[in-house]
XYZ file of C-alpha atoms in Angstrom:
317
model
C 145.914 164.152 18.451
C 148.633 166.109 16.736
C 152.220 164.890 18.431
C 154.623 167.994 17.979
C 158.124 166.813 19.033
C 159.958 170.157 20.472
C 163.400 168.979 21.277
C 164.639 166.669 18.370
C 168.039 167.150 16.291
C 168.238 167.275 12.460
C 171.762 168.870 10.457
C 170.648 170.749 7.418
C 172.488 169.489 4.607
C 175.007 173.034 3.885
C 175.663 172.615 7.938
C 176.501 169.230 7.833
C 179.163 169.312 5.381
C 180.990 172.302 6.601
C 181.045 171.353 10.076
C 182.533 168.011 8.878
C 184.791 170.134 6.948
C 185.957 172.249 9.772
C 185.943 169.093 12.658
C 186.276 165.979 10.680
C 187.789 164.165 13.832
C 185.777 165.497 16.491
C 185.710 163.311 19.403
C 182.849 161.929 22.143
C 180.059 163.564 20.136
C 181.648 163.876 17.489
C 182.307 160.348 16.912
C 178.031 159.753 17.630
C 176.657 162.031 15.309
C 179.190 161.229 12.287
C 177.052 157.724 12.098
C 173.476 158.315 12.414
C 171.724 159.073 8.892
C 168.492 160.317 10.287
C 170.591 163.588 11.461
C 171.255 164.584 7.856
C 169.652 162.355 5.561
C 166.383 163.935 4.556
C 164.809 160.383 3.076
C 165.709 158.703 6.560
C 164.356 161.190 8.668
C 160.928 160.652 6.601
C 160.725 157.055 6.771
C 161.015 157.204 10.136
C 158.429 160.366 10.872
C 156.285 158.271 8.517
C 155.825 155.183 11.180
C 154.056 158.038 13.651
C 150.523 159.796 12.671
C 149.950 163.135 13.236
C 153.936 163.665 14.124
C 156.213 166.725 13.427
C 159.152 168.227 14.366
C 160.595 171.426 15.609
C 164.204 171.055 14.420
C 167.326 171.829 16.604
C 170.276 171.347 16.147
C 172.332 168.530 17.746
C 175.059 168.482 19.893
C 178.330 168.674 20.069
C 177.786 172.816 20.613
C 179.617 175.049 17.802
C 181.770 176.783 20.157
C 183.748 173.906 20.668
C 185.127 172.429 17.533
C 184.856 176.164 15.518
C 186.472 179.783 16.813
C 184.671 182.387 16.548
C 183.991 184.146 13.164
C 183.508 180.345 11.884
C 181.121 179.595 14.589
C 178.779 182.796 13.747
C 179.324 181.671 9.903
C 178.265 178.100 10.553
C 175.255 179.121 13.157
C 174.065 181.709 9.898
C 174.368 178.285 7.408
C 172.317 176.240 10.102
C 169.589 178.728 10.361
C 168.924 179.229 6.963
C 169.133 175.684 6.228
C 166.468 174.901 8.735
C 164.389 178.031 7.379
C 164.690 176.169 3.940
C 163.266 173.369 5.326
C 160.827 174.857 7.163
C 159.422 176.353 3.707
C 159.714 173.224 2.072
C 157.888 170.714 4.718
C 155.570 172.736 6.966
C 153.342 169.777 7.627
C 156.257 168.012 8.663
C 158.413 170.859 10.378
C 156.201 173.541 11.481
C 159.240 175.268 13.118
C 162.810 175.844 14.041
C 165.132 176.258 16.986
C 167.615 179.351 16.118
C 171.543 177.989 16.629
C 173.817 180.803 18.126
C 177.830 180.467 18.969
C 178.422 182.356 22.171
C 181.906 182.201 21.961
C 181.150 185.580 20.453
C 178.039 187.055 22.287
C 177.967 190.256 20.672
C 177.605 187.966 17.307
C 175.368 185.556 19.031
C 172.655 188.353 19.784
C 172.874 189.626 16.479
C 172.186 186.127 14.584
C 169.738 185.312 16.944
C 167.695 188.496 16.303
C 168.174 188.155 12.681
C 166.707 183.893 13.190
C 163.633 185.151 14.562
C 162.839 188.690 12.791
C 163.392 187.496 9.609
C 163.586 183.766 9.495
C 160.688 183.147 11.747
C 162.512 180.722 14.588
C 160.439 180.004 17.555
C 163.162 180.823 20.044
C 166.900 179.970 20.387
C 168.902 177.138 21.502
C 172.293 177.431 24.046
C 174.152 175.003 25.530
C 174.468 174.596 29.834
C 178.338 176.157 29.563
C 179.773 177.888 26.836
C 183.363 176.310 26.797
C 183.647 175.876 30.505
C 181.985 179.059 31.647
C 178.457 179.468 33.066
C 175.727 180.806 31.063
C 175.006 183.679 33.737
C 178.450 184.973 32.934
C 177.848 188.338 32.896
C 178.898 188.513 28.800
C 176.103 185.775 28.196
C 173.045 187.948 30.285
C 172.363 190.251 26.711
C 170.872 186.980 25.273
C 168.601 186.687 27.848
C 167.082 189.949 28.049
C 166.575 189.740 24.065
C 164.518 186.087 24.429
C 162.484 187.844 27.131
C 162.267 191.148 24.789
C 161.282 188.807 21.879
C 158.991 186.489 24.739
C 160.233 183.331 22.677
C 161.186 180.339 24.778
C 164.703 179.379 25.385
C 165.734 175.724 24.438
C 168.682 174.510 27.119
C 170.457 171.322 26.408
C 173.434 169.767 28.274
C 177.074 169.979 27.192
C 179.931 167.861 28.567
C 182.681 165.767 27.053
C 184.877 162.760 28.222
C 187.346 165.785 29.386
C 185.088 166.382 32.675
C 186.491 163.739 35.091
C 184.792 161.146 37.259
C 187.165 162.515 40.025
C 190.060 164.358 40.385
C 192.864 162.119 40.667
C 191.968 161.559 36.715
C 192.023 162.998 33.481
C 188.923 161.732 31.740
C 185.679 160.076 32.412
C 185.160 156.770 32.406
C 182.282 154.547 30.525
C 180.265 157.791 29.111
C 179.704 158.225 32.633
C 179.756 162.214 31.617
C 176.761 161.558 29.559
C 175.128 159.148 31.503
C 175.250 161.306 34.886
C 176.674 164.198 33.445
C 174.794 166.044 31.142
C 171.511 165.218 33.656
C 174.006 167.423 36.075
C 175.339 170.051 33.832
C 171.483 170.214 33.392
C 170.570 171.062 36.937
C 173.569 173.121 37.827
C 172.622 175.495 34.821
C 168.681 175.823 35.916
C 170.386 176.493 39.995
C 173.085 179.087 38.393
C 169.780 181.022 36.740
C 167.711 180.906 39.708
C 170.716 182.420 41.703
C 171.403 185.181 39.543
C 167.929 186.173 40.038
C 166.681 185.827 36.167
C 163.457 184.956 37.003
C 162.766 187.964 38.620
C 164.158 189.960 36.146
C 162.429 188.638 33.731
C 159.022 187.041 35.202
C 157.758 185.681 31.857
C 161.271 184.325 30.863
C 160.533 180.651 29.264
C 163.972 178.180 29.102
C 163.091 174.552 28.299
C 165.072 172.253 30.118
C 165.825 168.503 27.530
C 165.385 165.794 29.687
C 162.679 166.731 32.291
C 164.471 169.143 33.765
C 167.879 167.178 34.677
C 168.022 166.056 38.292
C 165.578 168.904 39.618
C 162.425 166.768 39.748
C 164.343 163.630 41.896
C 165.493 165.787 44.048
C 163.021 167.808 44.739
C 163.293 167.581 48.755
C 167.068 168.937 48.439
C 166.006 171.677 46.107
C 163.115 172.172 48.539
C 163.795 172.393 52.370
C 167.810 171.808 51.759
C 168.267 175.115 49.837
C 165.719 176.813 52.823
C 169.178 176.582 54.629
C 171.413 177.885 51.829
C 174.282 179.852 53.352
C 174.278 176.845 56.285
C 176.959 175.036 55.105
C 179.233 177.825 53.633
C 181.754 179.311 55.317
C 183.283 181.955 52.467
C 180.485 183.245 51.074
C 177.756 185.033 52.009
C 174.650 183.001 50.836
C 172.372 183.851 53.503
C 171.929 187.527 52.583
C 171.086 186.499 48.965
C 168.489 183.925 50.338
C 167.098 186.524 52.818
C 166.643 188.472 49.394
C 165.127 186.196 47.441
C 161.408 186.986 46.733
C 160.336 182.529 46.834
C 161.558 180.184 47.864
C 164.312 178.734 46.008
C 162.489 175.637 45.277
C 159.593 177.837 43.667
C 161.910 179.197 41.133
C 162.445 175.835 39.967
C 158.484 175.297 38.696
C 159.323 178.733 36.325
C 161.326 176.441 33.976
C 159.633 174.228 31.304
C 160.724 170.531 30.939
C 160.008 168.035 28.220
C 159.401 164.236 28.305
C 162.938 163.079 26.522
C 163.451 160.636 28.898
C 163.344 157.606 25.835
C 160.213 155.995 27.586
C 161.551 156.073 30.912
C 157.352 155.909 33.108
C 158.957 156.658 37.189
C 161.129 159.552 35.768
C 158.149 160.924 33.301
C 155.418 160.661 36.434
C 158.329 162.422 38.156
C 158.831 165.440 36.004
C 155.112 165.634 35.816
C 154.407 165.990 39.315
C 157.053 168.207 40.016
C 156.224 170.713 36.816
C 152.847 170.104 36.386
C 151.132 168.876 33.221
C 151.246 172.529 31.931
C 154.440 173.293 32.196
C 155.779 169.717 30.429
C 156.438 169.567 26.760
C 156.115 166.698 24.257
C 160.311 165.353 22.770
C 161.970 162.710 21.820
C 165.796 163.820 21.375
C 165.278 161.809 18.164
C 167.051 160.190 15.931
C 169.713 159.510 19.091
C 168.032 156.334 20.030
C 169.664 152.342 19.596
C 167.427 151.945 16.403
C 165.637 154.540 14.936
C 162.134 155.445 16.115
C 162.366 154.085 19.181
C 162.640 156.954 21.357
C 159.682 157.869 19.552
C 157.787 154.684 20.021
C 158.656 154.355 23.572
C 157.768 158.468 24.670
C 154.217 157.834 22.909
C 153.421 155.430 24.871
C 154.215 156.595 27.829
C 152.376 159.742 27.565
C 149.362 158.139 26.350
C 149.453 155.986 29.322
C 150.239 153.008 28.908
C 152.732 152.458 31.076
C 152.483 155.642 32.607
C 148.964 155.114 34.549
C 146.157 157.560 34.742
């Protein structure tokens, strides 16, 4: 059986340098992705695809997200380097890379749109990757809501991953977060706030075919699927200065229902409760195989362990 990994990270080579170029000192993420070969080093990434039969990869890009360590007109330049990089290698090794994940910087939508159009009309990406805020603001911002109706115009899926830095505090009395707790619990969160924020602002229903893949299994969603469910039946119940019940009252599902629209993948490095978890919650056809490779302890083994999970080994039947 052919294993195509969906949500895995790779730096063309052009990308790679300028970014270092332009953030040589960039911190939290920064720091990780400055000392892993396999995200830039062709040779590395093959010895390791090697150890798997009947693998490939749809490249993305890896975090930290452009916007944040480039302004503007060098974020579009940098997200037009990526793109064609990962066309390149697309041309190059299509038994190994059948496909590519467009990068966009929305810290200039108008830009954004325009690159991302250009990825997938003439480049041939599959869809287009964003980020769960774009420097601190939501991705329903009402400057952000173009992109969305061009993914659903194009009907190409859109890849979501988690952004959040040691700057988001543990609690407010601080300044940073402690222990990588921000990625630990964090980007799961950022995650789940994002896939609440699109429900709310009603995307799905203006766009019923719209298809966002959520990294991770869908953050926090599928664990909590009895707040999501029968807590958010009350939304407007606990809220004093806002009017939630009106928008509830107007909602076409339940908000809960919403929820199954998104796609989730199995990047949960060989973790069986949370995998049978997603599963059950999105349902076998709505779950897509990752490995948010090559971010693993040693290399491969986020690989290794998600294999064998969905084959069933420690997953069950």
């Amino acid at each position: 059986m052919r294993k195509l990994d969906v949500f895995n990270h790779f730096f063309p080579h052009r990308y790679f340098e300028k970014m270092i170029d332009v953030a040589p000192t960039h911190k939290d993420m920064g720091k990780r992705i400055r000392n892993i070969a396999e995200l830039h080093d062709l040779d590395a990434r093959f010895r390791v695809m090697d150890r798997f039969d009947d693998y490939q990869q749809i490249l993305s890009m890896p975090s930290p997200p452009i916007e944040v360590f480039a302004g503007p007109r060098e974020a579009t330049d940098l997200t037009r380097i990526g793109n064609d990089g990962f066309a390149d290698l697309v041309r190059r090794y299509p038994d190994r890379f059948p496909g590519f994940v467009a990068s966009i910087a929305l810290n200039n939508p108008d830009a954004a749109c325009s690159e991302a159009r250009r990825a997938i009309s003439d480049l041939g990406a599959c869809g287009v990757q964003v980020f769960t805020n774009v420097n601190g603001a939501p991705l329903t911002s009402p400057e952000f809501l173009p992109l969305f109706d061009l993914i659903a115009e194009y009907d190409r899926p859109m890849w979501l991953h988690p952004a959040r830095g040691s700057d988001f505090a543990d609690y407010r009395t601080e300044t940073s977060s402690k222990f990588e707790i921000w990625w630990t619990f964090g980007w799961p969160y950022e995650t789940s706030v994002t896939m609440a924020r699109i429900v709310f602002a009603g995307l799905f229903d203006r766009h019923p075919g719209l298809k966002i893949i959520t990294h991770h299994m869908g953050g926090m969603i599928p664990y909590f699927e009895g707040r999501v469910g029968y807590g958010w039946d009350v939304l407007g119940e606990r809220t004093s200065d806002e009017d939630y019940v009106t928008l509830r009252k107007s909602m076409k599902k339940r908000p809960v229902d919403y929820f199954h629209s998104f796609i989730a993948d199995t990047a949960l490095f060989g973790a069986a409760a949370a995998t049978r978890c997603g599963l059950d919650f999105f349902g076998i056809d709505n779950v897509v195989f990752a490995s948010d490779t090559p971010f693993e302890p040693s290399p491969g083994l986020y690989i290794r362990e998600t294999i064998k999970v969905i084959e069933g080994r420690r997953i069950g039947k």
